[in-house]
Coordinates of N, CA and C in Angstrom, one line a residue:
M18 N 19.4 -5.4 -51.4 CA 18.8 -4.1 -51.2 C 19.9 -3.0 -51.0
R19 N 19.6 -1.9 -51.6 CA 20.6 -0.8 -51.6 C 19.9 0.5 -51.2
L20 N 20.5 1.1 -50.2 CA 19.9 2.4 -49.7 C 21.0 3.5 -49.6
L21 N 20.5 4.7 -49.9 CA 21.4 5.9 -49.6 C 20.8 6.6 -48.4
A22 N 21.6 6.8 -47.4 CA 21.1 7.5 -46.2 C 21.9 8.8 -46.0
M23 N 21.3 9.8 -45.3 CA 22.0 11.0 -45.1 C 21.5 11.6 -43.8
D24 N 22.4 12.4 -43.1 CA 22.1 13.1 -41.9 C 22.7 14.5 -41.9
T25 N 21.9 15.5 -41.6 CA 22.4 16.9 -41.5 C 21.8 17.6 -40.3
A26 N 21.2 16.8 -39.3 CA 20.4 17.3 -38.3 C 21.1 17.8 -37.1
S27 N 22.4 17.5 -37.0 CA 23.2 17.8 -35.7 C 24.5 18.5 -36.1
N28 N 25.5 18.4 -35.2 CA 26.8 19.0 -35.4 C 27.7 18.2 -36.3
C29 N 27.1 17.4 -37.2 CA 27.8 16.6 -38.1 C 27.0 16.5 -39.4
C30 N 27.7 16.1 -40.5 CA 27.1 15.9 -41.8 C 27.6 14.5 -42.2
S31 N 26.7 13.7 -42.7 CA 27.1 12.3 -43.1 C 26.2 11.8 -44.2
A32 N 26.8 10.8 -44.9 CA 26.1 10.1 -45.9 C 26.6 8.7 -46.0
A33 N 25.8 7.7 -46.3 CA 26.2 6.3 -46.3 C 25.4 5.5 -47.3
I34 N 26.0 4.4 -47.8 CA 25.4 3.5 -48.7 C 25.3 2.1 -48.0
W35 N 24.1 1.6 -47.9 CA 23.8 0.2 -47.4 C 23.6 -0.6 -48.7
S36 N 24.4 -1.7 -48.8 CA 24.2 -2.6 -50.0 C 24.3 -4.0 -49.6
D37 N 23.3 -4.8 -49.8 CA 23.3 -6.2 -49.6 C 23.8 -6.6 -48.3
G38 N 23.2 -6.0 -47.2 CA 23.5 -6.4 -45.9 C 24.5 -5.7 -45.1
G39 N 25.1 -4.6 -45.6 CA 26.0 -3.8 -44.8 C 26.4 -2.5 -45.5
I40 N 27.1 -1.7 -44.7 CA 27.6 -0.4 -45.2 C 28.8 -0.6 -46.1
V41 N 28.7 -0.1 -47.3 CA 29.8 -0.3 -48.3 C 30.6 1.1 -48.5
A42 N 30.0 2.2 -48.1 CA 30.7 3.5 -48.3 C 30.0 4.5 -47.3
A43 N 30.9 5.3 -46.7 CA 30.3 6.3 -45.7 C 31.3 7.5 -45.6
R44 N 30.7 8.6 -45.3 CA 31.4 9.8 -45.1 C 30.8 10.5 -43.8
H45 N 31.6 11.0 -42.9 CA 31.1 11.7 -41.7 C 32.1 12.8 -41.4
R46 N 31.5 14.0 -41.2 CA 32.3 15.2 -41.0 C 31.7 16.0 -39.9
P47 N 32.4 16.3 -38.8 CA 31.8 17.2 -37.8 C 31.8 18.6 -38.4
M48 N 30.6 19.3 -38.1 CA 30.5 20.7 -38.6 C 29.3 21.3 -37.9
T49 N 29.4 22.6 -37.6 CA 28.2 23.3 -37.0 C 27.5 24.1 -38.0
R50 N 28.1 24.3 -39.2 CA 27.4 25.0 -40.2 C 28.0 24.5 -41.6
G51 N 27.3 24.9 -42.7 CA 27.8 24.5 -44.0 C 27.3 23.1 -44.5
H52 N 26.2 22.6 -43.8 CA 25.7 21.3 -44.2 C 25.2 21.3 -45.7
A53 N 24.5 22.5 -46.0 CA 23.9 22.6 -47.4 C 25.0 22.4 -48.5
E54 N 26.2 23.0 -48.2 CA 27.2 22.9 -49.2 C 27.9 21.5 -49.2
A55 N 27.9 20.8 -48.1 CA 28.6 19.6 -47.9 C 27.9 18.4 -48.3
I56 N 26.5 18.3 -48.2 CA 25.8 17.1 -48.3 C 25.8 16.5 -49.7
M57 N 25.6 17.3 -50.7 CA 25.5 16.7 -52.0 C 26.8 16.2 -52.5
P58 N 28.0 16.9 -52.4 CA 29.3 16.3 -52.7 C 29.5 15.0 -51.9
M59 N 29.1 15.0 -50.7 CA 29.3 13.8 -49.8 C 28.5 12.6 -50.4
I60 N 27.3 12.9 -50.8 CA 26.5 11.8 -51.5 C 27.1 11.3 -52.7
G61 N 27.7 12.3 -53.5 CA 28.4 11.9 -54.7 C 29.6 11.0 -54.4
D62 N 30.3 11.3 -53.3 CA 31.5 10.5 -52.9 C 31.1 9.1 -52.6
V63 N 30.0 8.9 -51.8 CA 29.7 7.6 -51.3 C 29.1 6.7 -52.5
L64 N 28.4 7.4 -53.4 CA 27.9 6.6 -54.5 C 29.1 6.2 -55.4
S65 N 30.0 7.1 -55.6 CA 31.2 6.7 -56.4 C 32.0 5.6 -55.8
E66 N 32.2 5.7 -54.4 CA 33.0 4.7 -53.8 C 32.3 3.3 -53.8
A67 N 31.0 3.3 -53.7 CA 30.2 2.1 -53.7 C 30.1 1.5 -55.1
G68 N 30.3 2.4 -56.1 CA 30.2 2.0 -57.5 C 28.7 1.9 -57.9
H69 N 27.9 2.7 -57.3 CA 26.4 2.7 -57.6 C 26.0 4.1 -58.2
G70 N 25.0 4.0 -59.0 CA 24.2 5.2 -59.4 C 22.9 5.2 -58.8
F71 N 22.1 6.2 -59.0 CA 20.8 6.3 -58.4 C 19.9 5.2 -58.9
D72 N 20.1 4.8 -60.1 CA 19.3 3.7 -60.7 C 19.6 2.3 -60.0
D73 N 20.6 2.2 -59.3 CA 21.0 1.0 -58.6 C 20.3 0.9 -57.2
L74 N 19.7 2.0 -56.7 CA 19.2 2.1 -55.4 C 17.8 1.7 -55.3
D75 N 17.4 1.2 -54.1 CA 16.0 0.8 -53.8 C 15.3 1.8 -53.0
G76 N 16.0 2.7 -52.3 CA 15.4 3.6 -51.4 C 16.3 4.6 -50.8
L77 N 15.7 5.6 -50.2 CA 16.5 6.7 -49.5 C 16.0 6.8 -48.1
A78 N 16.9 7.3 -47.2 CA 16.6 7.5 -45.8 C 17.2 8.7 -45.3
V79 N 16.6 9.4 -44.4 CA 17.1 10.7 -43.9 C 16.6 10.9 -42.4
T80 N 17.4 11.7 -41.7 CA 17.0 12.0 -40.3 C 15.9 13.1 -40.3
V81 N 14.9 13.0 -39.5 CA 13.8 13.9 -39.4 C 13.8 14.8 -38.2
G82 N 14.8 14.6 -37.3 CA 14.8 15.4 -36.1 C 14.5 14.6 -34.8
P83 N 14.5 15.2 -33.7 CA 14.7 16.7 -33.5 C 16.2 17.0 -33.7
G84 N 16.4 18.3 -34.0 CA 17.8 18.8 -34.2 C 17.8 20.2 -34.7
S85 N 18.9 20.6 -35.3 CA 19.0 22.0 -35.8 C 17.9 22.3 -36.8
F86 N 17.3 23.4 -36.7 CA 16.2 23.8 -37.6 C 16.8 23.9 -39.0
T87 N 17.9 24.6 -39.2 CA 18.4 24.7 -40.6 C 19.0 23.4 -41.1
G88 N 19.6 22.6 -40.2 CA 20.1 21.3 -40.6 C 19.1 20.3 -41.0
L89 N 18.0 20.3 -40.3 CA 16.9 19.4 -40.6 C 16.3 19.8 -42.0
R90 N 16.1 21.1 -42.2 CA 15.5 21.5 -43.5 C 16.5 21.2 -44.7
T91 N 17.8 21.3 -44.4 CA 18.7 21.0 -45.4 C 18.7 19.5 -45.8
G92 N 18.7 18.6 -44.9 CA 18.7 17.2 -45.2 C 17.4 16.8 -45.8
L93 N 16.2 17.3 -45.3 CA 15.0 16.9 -45.8 C 14.8 17.4 -47.3
A94 N 15.2 18.6 -47.5 CA 15.1 19.2 -48.9 C 16.0 18.4 -49.8
A95 N 17.2 18.0 -49.4 CA 18.0 17.2 -50.3 C 17.4 15.8 -50.6
A96 N 16.9 15.2 -49.5 CA 16.3 13.8 -49.6 C 15.0 13.9 -50.4
R97 N 14.1 14.9 -50.2 CA 12.9 15.0 -51.0 C 13.2 15.3 -52.4
G98 N 14.1 16.1 -52.7 CA 14.5 16.4 -54.1 C 15.0 15.2 -54.8
L99 N 15.8 14.4 -54.1 CA 16.3 13.2 -54.8 C 15.2 12.1 -54.9
A100 N 14.3 12.0 -54.0 CA 13.2 11.1 -54.1 C 12.3 11.5 -55.3
L101 N 12.0 12.8 -55.4 CA 11.2 13.3 -56.5 C 11.9 13.0 -57.9
A102 N 13.2 13.3 -57.9 CA 13.9 13.1 -59.2 C 14.0 11.7 -59.6
T103 N 14.2 10.8 -58.6 CA 14.5 9.4 -58.9 C 13.3 8.5 -58.8
G104 N 12.2 8.9 -58.1 CA 11.1 8.1 -57.9 C 11.3 7.0 -56.8
L105 N 12.4 7.2 -56.0 CA 12.7 6.2 -55.0 C 11.9 6.5 -53.7
P106 N 11.5 5.5 -52.9 CA 10.8 5.7 -51.7 C 11.7 6.3 -50.6
L107 N 11.2 7.1 -49.7 CA 12.0 7.8 -48.7 C 11.5 7.5 -47.3
A108 N 12.4 7.1 -46.4 CA 12.1 6.8 -45.0 C 12.7 7.9 -44.1
G109 N 12.0 8.1 -43.0 CA 12.5 9.1 -42.0 C 12.9 8.3 -40.7
V110 N 14.0 8.7 -40.1 CA 14.5 8.1 -38.9 C 14.8 9.3 -37.9
T111 N 14.4 9.2 -36.7 CA 14.6 10.2 -35.7 C 16.1 10.2 -35.2
T112 N 16.6 11.3 -34.8 CA 17.9 11.4 -34.3 C 18.0 10.6 -32.9
L113 N 17.0 10.7 -32.2 CA 17.0 10.0 -30.9 C 17.0 8.5 -31.0
E114 N 16.3 7.9 -32.0 CA 16.3 6.5 -32.1 C 17.6 6.0 -32.7
I115 N 18.3 6.9 -33.5 CA 19.6 6.5 -34.0 C 20.6 6.3 -32.8
V116 N 20.6 7.2 -31.9 CA 21.5 7.0 -30.7 C 21.1 5.8 -29.9
A117 N 19.8 5.6 -29.7 CA 19.3 4.4 -28.9 C 19.7 3.1 -29.6
H118 N 19.6 3.1 -30.9 CA 20.0 1.9 -31.7 C 21.5 1.6 -31.5
D119 N 22.3 2.6 -31.5 CA 23.8 2.4 -31.3 C 24.1 2.0 -29.8
A120 N 23.2 2.3 -28.9 CA 23.4 1.9 -27.5 C 22.7 0.6 -27.1
R121 N 22.3 -0.2 -28.1 CA 21.5 -1.4 -27.8 C 22.2 -2.4 -26.9
P122 N 23.5 -2.7 -27.1 CA 24.2 -3.6 -26.1 C 24.1 -3.2 -24.7
N123 N 24.2 -1.9 -24.4 CA 24.1 -1.5 -23.0 C 22.6 -1.5 -22.6
L124 N 21.7 -1.2 -23.5 CA 20.3 -1.3 -23.1 C 19.9 -2.7 -22.8
A125 N 20.4 -3.6 -23.5 CA 20.0 -5.0 -23.3 C 20.5 -5.5 -21.9
A126 N 21.8 -5.1 -21.6 CA 22.3 -5.4 -20.3 C 21.5 -4.9 -19.1
I127 N 21.1 -3.6 -19.2 CA 20.3 -3.0 -18.2 C 18.9 -3.6 -18.2
G128 N 18.4 -4.0 -19.3 CA 17.1 -4.5 -19.4 C 16.9 -5.8 -18.7
N129 N 17.9 -6.5 -18.4 CA 17.8 -7.8 -17.6 C 17.2 -7.6 -16.2
G130 N 17.4 -6.4 -15.7 CA 16.8 -6.1 -14.4 C 15.6 -5.1 -14.4
A131 N 15.1 -4.8 -15.6 CA 14.0 -3.9 -15.7 C 12.7 -4.6 -15.9
A132 N 11.6 -3.9 -15.6 CA 10.3 -4.4 -15.8 C 10.1 -4.5 -17.3
A133 N 9.3 -5.5 -17.8 CA 9.1 -5.7 -19.2 C 8.5 -4.5 -19.8
G134 N 9.1 -4.0 -20.8 CA 8.7 -2.8 -21.5 C 8.9 -1.5 -20.8
G135 N 9.6 -1.6 -19.7 CA 9.9 -0.4 -18.9 C 11.1 0.4 -19.5
P136 N 11.4 1.6 -19.0 CA 12.5 2.4 -19.5 C 13.8 1.8 -19.1
C137 N 14.7 1.5 -20.1 CA 16.0 1.1 -19.8 C 17.1 2.1 -20.3
G138 N 16.6 3.0 -21.1 CA 17.6 4.0 -21.7 C 17.0 5.3 -21.8
L139 N 17.8 6.4 -21.7 CA 17.3 7.7 -21.9 C 18.3 8.4 -22.9
V140 N 17.9 8.8 -24.0 CA 18.7 9.5 -25.0 C 18.6 11.0 -24.8
A141 N 19.7 11.7 -24.6 CA 19.6 13.2 -24.4 C 20.6 13.8 -25.5
L142 N 20.0 14.7 -26.3 CA 20.8 15.4 -27.3 C 20.8 16.9 -27.0
E143 N 21.9 17.5 -27.4 CA 22.0 19.0 -27.2 C 21.1 19.7 -28.1
T144 N 20.5 20.8 -27.6 CA 19.7 21.7 -28.4 C 20.3 23.0 -28.6
R145 N 21.5 23.3 -28.0 CA 22.1 24.6 -28.0 C 21.3 25.6 -27.3
R146 N 20.4 25.2 -26.4 CA 19.5 26.0 -25.6 C 19.7 25.6 -24.1
A147 N 18.8 26.0 -23.3 CA 18.8 25.6 -21.9 C 18.3 24.2 -21.7
D148 N 17.6 23.7 -22.6 CA 17.0 22.4 -22.5 C 17.7 21.3 -23.3
L149 N 17.2 20.1 -23.3 CA 17.8 19.0 -24.0 C 16.7 18.3 -24.7
Y150 N 17.0 17.6 -25.9 CA 16.0 16.7 -26.5 C 16.1 15.4 -25.8
V151 N 15.1 14.8 -25.3 CA 15.1 13.6 -24.6 C 14.0 12.6 -25.0
Q152 N 14.3 11.3 -24.8 CA 13.3 10.3 -25.1 C 13.7 9.0 -24.4
Y153 N 12.7 8.3 -23.8 CA 13.0 7.0 -23.2 C 12.8 5.8 -24.2
F154 N 13.7 4.8 -23.9 CA 13.6 3.6 -24.8 C 13.7 2.3 -23.9
T155 N 13.1 1.2 -24.5 CA 13.2 -0.1 -23.8 C 14.5 -0.8 -24.1
S156 N 14.6 -2.0 -23.6 CA 15.9 -2.7 -23.8 C 16.2 -3.1 -25.3
D157 N 15.2 -3.1 -26.1 CA 15.4 -3.4 -27.6 C 15.4 -2.1 -28.4
A158 N 15.6 -0.9 -27.7 CA 15.6 0.4 -28.4 C 14.3 0.8 -29.0
T159 N 13.2 0.4 -28.4 CA 11.9 0.8 -28.9 C 11.5 2.0 -28.0
A160 N 11.1 3.1 -28.7 CA 10.7 4.3 -28.0 C 9.5 4.1 -27.1
I161 N 9.5 4.7 -25.9 CA 8.4 4.5 -25.0 C 7.4 5.8 -25.1
D162 N 8.0 6.9 -25.3 CA 7.3 8.2 -25.4 C 7.7 9.0 -26.6
E163 N 7.1 10.2 -26.7 CA 7.5 11.1 -27.8 C 8.7 11.9 -27.4
P164 N 9.4 12.4 -28.4 CA 10.6 13.3 -28.2 C 10.1 14.5 -27.4
M165 N 10.9 14.9 -26.4 CA 10.6 16.1 -25.6 C 11.8 17.0 -25.5
A166 N 11.5 18.3 -25.2 CA 12.6 19.2 -24.9 C 12.4 19.7 -23.5
L167 N 13.3 19.3 -22.6 CA 13.2 19.5 -21.2 C 14.5 20.0 -20.6
R168 N 14.5 20.9 -19.6 CA 15.7 21.3 -18.9 C 16.3 20.1 -18.2
P169 N 17.7 20.1 -18.0 CA 18.3 18.9 -17.4 C 17.8 18.6 -16.0
E170 N 17.5 19.6 -15.2 CA 17.0 19.3 -13.9 C 15.6 18.7 -13.9
A171 N 14.8 19.0 -14.9 CA 13.5 18.3 -15.1 C 13.6 16.9 -15.5
V172 N 14.6 16.7 -16.4 CA 14.9 15.3 -16.8 C 15.3 14.4 -15.6
A173 N 16.2 15.0 -14.8 CA 16.7 14.2 -13.7 C 15.6 13.9 -12.7
A174 N 14.7 14.8 -12.5 CA 13.6 14.6 -11.5 C 12.6 13.6 -12.0
M175 N 12.5 13.3 -13.3 CA 11.5 12.4 -13.8 C 12.1 11.0 -14.0
M176 N 13.4 10.8 -13.8 CA 14.0 9.5 -14.1 C 13.6 8.5 -13.1
P177 N 13.4 7.2 -13.6 CA 12.9 6.1 -12.7 C 14.0 5.8 -11.7
P178 N 13.7 5.1 -10.6 CA 14.7 4.8 -9.6 C 15.6 3.6 -10.1
T179 N 15.2 2.9 -11.1 CA 16.1 1.8 -11.6 C 17.2 2.3 -12.4
A180 N 18.2 1.4 -12.7 CA 19.3 1.8 -13.5 C 18.9 2.1 -14.9
V181 N 19.5 3.1 -15.5 CA 19.1 3.6 -16.8 C 20.4 3.9 -17.6
V182 N 20.4 3.5 -18.9 CA 21.5 3.8 -19.8 C 21.3 5.2 -20.3
L183 N 22.3 6.1 -20.1 CA 22.2 7.4 -20.7 C 23.1 7.5 -21.9
A184 N 22.6 8.0 -23.0 CA 23.4 8.1 -24.2 C 23.1 9.4 -24.9
G185 N 24.1 9.9 -25.7 CA 23.9 11.1 -26.4 C 24.8 12.3 -25.9
D186 N 24.9 13.3 -26.8 CA 25.9 14.3 -26.5 C 25.3 15.3 -25.5
G187 N 24.0 15.1 -25.0 CA 23.5 16.0 -24.0 C 23.7 15.5 -22.6
I188 N 24.3 14.3 -22.5 CA 24.5 13.7 -21.2 C 25.4 14.5 -20.3
P189 N 26.5 15.1 -20.7 CA 27.4 15.9 -19.8 C 26.7 16.9 -19.1
R190 N 25.7 17.6 -19.7 CA 24.9 18.6 -18.9 C 23.9 18.0 -18.0
L191 N 23.6 16.8 -18.2 CA 22.6 16.1 -17.3 C 23.2 15.5 -16.1
T192 N 24.5 15.1 -16.2 CA 25.1 14.3 -15.1 C 25.2 15.1 -13.8
E193 N 25.3 16.4 -13.8 CA 25.5 17.2 -12.6 C 24.2 17.2 -11.8
F194 N 23.1 16.8 -12.3 CA 21.8 16.7 -11.6 C 21.5 15.3 -11.1
L195 N 22.5 14.4 -11.3 CA 22.3 13.0 -11.0 C 23.1 12.5 -9.8
S196 N 23.6 13.4 -9.0 CA 24.6 13.0 -8.0 C 23.9 12.1 -6.9
G197 N 22.6 12.2 -6.8 CA 22.0 11.3 -5.7 C 21.6 9.9 -6.2
R198 N 21.9 9.6 -7.4 CA 21.5 8.3 -8.0 C 22.6 7.2 -7.7
G199 N 23.8 7.5 -7.3 CA 24.8 6.5 -7.0 C 25.7 6.3 -8.2
G200 N 26.9 6.0 -8.0 CA 27.9 5.8 -9.0 C 27.7 4.7 -10.0
D201 N 27.1 3.6 -9.5 CA 27.0 2.4 -10.4 C 25.5 2.3 -10.9
D202 N 24.7 3.3 -10.7 CA 23.3 3.2 -11.0 C 23.0 3.5 -12.5
V203 N 23.9 4.3 -13.1 CA 23.7 4.8 -14.4 C 24.9 4.5 -15.3
V204 N 24.6 3.8 -16.5 CA 25.7 3.6 -17.5 C 25.7 4.8 -18.4
I205 N 26.8 5.4 -18.6 CA 26.8 6.7 -19.4 C 27.6 6.4 -20.7
D206 N 27.0 6.8 -21.8 CA 27.7 6.8 -23.1 C 27.4 8.1 -23.8
A207 N 28.3 9.1 -23.7 CA 28.0 10.4 -24.2 C 28.6 10.6 -25.6
A208 N 29.3 9.6 -26.1 CA 30.0 9.8 -27.4 C 29.2 9.5 -28.6
I209 N 28.0 8.9 -28.4 CA 27.2 8.5 -29.6 C 26.5 9.8 -30.2
A210 N 26.6 9.9 -31.5 CA 25.9 11.0 -32.2 C 25.2 10.5 -33.4
P211 N 24.2 11.2 -34.0 CA 23.6 10.7 -35.2 C 24.6 10.5 -36.3
D212 N 24.4 9.4 -37.1 CA 25.3 9.1 -38.2 C 24.5 8.4 -39.3
A213 N 24.8 8.7 -40.6 CA 24.0 8.2 -41.7 C 24.2 6.7 -41.8
R214 N 25.3 6.1 -41.2 CA 25.4 4.7 -41.3 C 24.3 4.0 -40.4
I215 N 24.0 4.6 -39.3 CA 22.9 4.0 -38.5 C 21.6 4.3 -39.1
V216 N 21.4 5.4 -39.7 CA 20.2 5.7 -40.5 C 19.9 4.6 -41.5
A217 N 21.0 4.3 -42.3 CA 20.8 3.3 -43.3 C 20.5 1.9 -42.7
S218 N 21.2 1.6 -41.7 CA 20.9 0.3 -41.0 C 19.5 0.1 -40.5
L219 N 19.0 1.2 -39.8 CA 17.7 1.2 -39.3 C 16.6 1.0 -40.4
A220 N 16.8 1.8 -41.5 CA 15.9 1.8 -42.6 C 15.9 0.4 -43.3
A221 N 17.1 -0.1 -43.5 CA 17.2 -1.4 -44.2 C 16.6 -2.5 -43.4
H222 N 16.7 -2.5 -42.1 CA 16.2 -3.6 -41.3 C 14.7 -3.5 -41.2
R223 N 14.1 -2.3 -41.4 CA 12.6 -2.2 -41.4 C 12.0 -2.4 -42.7
W224 N 12.7 -2.5 -43.8 CA 12.2 -2.5 -45.1 C 11.9 -3.9 -45.6
S225 N 10.8 -4.2 -46.2 CA 10.5 -5.5 -46.8 C 10.5 -5.3 -48.3
P226 N 11.3 -6.2 -49.0 CA 11.4 -6.0 -50.5 C 10.0 -5.9 -51.1
G227 N 9.9 -4.9 -52.0 CA 8.6 -4.7 -52.7 C 7.6 -3.8 -52.0
G228 N 7.9 -3.5 -50.7 CA 7.0 -2.6 -50.0 C 7.6 -1.3 -49.7
P229 N 6.9 -0.3 -49.2 CA 7.4 1.0 -49.0 C 8.3 1.0 -47.8
L230 N 9.3 1.9 -47.8 CA 10.2 2.1 -46.7 C 9.3 2.6 -45.5
P231 N 9.4 1.9 -44.3 CA 8.7 2.3 -43.2 C 9.4 3.4 -42.4
G232 N 8.7 3.8 -41.3 CA 9.3 4.9 -40.5 C 8.4 6.1 -40.4
P233 N 8.8 7.1 -39.6 CA 8.0 8.3 -39.6 C 7.9 9.0 -41.0
S234 N 6.8 9.6 -41.2 CA 6.6 10.4 -42.4 C 7.8 11.4 -42.5
P235 N 8.5 11.5 -43.6 CA 9.7 12.3 -43.7 C 9.4 13.8 -43.7
S236 N 8.8 14.2 -42.5 CA 8.6 15.6 -42.2 C 9.4 15.9 -41.0
P237 N 9.8 17.2 -40.8 CA 10.7 17.5 -39.7 C 10.0 17.4 -38.3
I238 N 10.7 16.9 -37.3 CA 10.3 16.9 -35.9 C 11.1 17.9 -35.2
Y239 N 10.5 19.1 -35.0 CA 11.2 20.2 -34.4 C 11.2 20.2 -32.8
V240 N 10.1 19.7 -32.2 CA 9.8 19.7 -30.8 C 9.6 21.1 -30.3
H241 N 10.6 22.0 -30.5 CA 10.5 23.4 -30.1 C 9.5 24.1 -31.0
P242 N 8.6 25.0 -30.4 CA 7.8 25.8 -31.3 C 8.6 26.8 -32.1
P243 N 8.2 27.3 -33.2 CA 9.0 28.2 -34.0 C 9.2 29.5 -33.2
E244 N 10.4 30.0 -33.4 CA 10.8 31.3 -32.7 C 10.2 32.5 -33.4
A245 N 9.9 32.4 -34.7 CA 9.3 33.5 -35.4 C 7.8 33.5 -35.1
T246 N 7.3 34.7 -34.9 CA 5.8 34.8 -34.7 C 5.2 35.8 -35.7
I247 N 3.9 35.7 -35.9 CA 3.3 36.6 -36.8 C 3.1 38.0 -36.1
P248 N 3.5 39.0 -36.8 CA 3.4 40.4 -36.1 C 2.0 40.8 -35.9
V249 N 1.8 41.7 -35.0 CA 0.5 42.3 -34.7 C 0.0 42.8 -36.0
G250 N -1.3 42.6 -36.3 CA -1.9 43.1 -37.5 C -1.5 42.3 -38.7
Q251 N -1.0 41.0 -38.5 CA -0.6 40.2 -39.6 C 0.6 40.8 -40.4
G252 N 1.3 41.7 -39.9 CA 2.4 42.3 -40.6 C 2.0 43.5 -41.5
R253 N 0.7 43.8 -41.5 CA 0.3 44.9 -42.4 C 0.8 46.3 -41.8
L254 N 1.1 47.2 -42.7 CA 1.4 48.5 -42.2 C 0.1 49.2 -41.7
R255 N 0.3 49.9 -40.6 CA -0.8 50.6 -40.1 C -1.1 51.9 -40.9
P256 N -2.4 52.3 -41.0 CA -2.7 53.5 -41.8 C -2.2 54.8 -41.1

C-alpha cells in the first residue's frame, strides 16, 4: 500500500510517502505562512525521492483541523484537487489525534493506573488566541470527546484528579494553571506537533486493501465560529 500524506494546518508544512509498511520519503518545514506556495513543490519532492508517481499510489491523506483557517483550506484544497485529478480516495486525520498518536508510549504508561476507557491524555494545541484546542484521549490514543476551544484556566479546572499525559504545543500556556496538581502527577510533552509522517501512518493502519480510506470526512474542523459575519441588511446598500 502506498499513500501520500500532507499537513498545512499548523505552524509547519509537511508531506510524506508511506510505502509497503513505512515512511520512505518526507519533508517537514516550520513556517507560519506560505503553505500554499510550499506544499505542491514539497509533494513533488517526496514523490521523486520515493520514486513514485500518482499512478503508483493507493490513496491520499490530509489533516482536517482544528488549526489555522488559511492553512486548513490550503491543505484540503490541494488534497481534494489531487483526489479529483487522480481518482484516489482521500482520508482526513485531525491534528489532535496526530499528536495523541505520537504520545502513545506515555499514554500507555499512564493508562496502567487509569479506569478502563478513562482519560489518560490531553492534547492541547495553540490557536494564536486566548484559548487552546483541546481533546481527551484514552491509553490507546482513542478520542473520548470532540475537539474543543477553551481557555487554559478552563482546561485546568476540568482535568481529572488522576495523572494525565499532556502533549502538544499548547502545553506551555496550560502549565501555569496546574501548580496544584503536584510535580509528578502530569507527564508533559510539548514538543509534538502535527506531521505528515504521522498522518500517513494513521491512514495506512486504518485502511483495508480494496476498501475506502477511513477517517473523518475530509472537511475542515474549525471549532471556532467564523469571524466574518453577514452585515446588517445582508450587505445591501441602503436606499
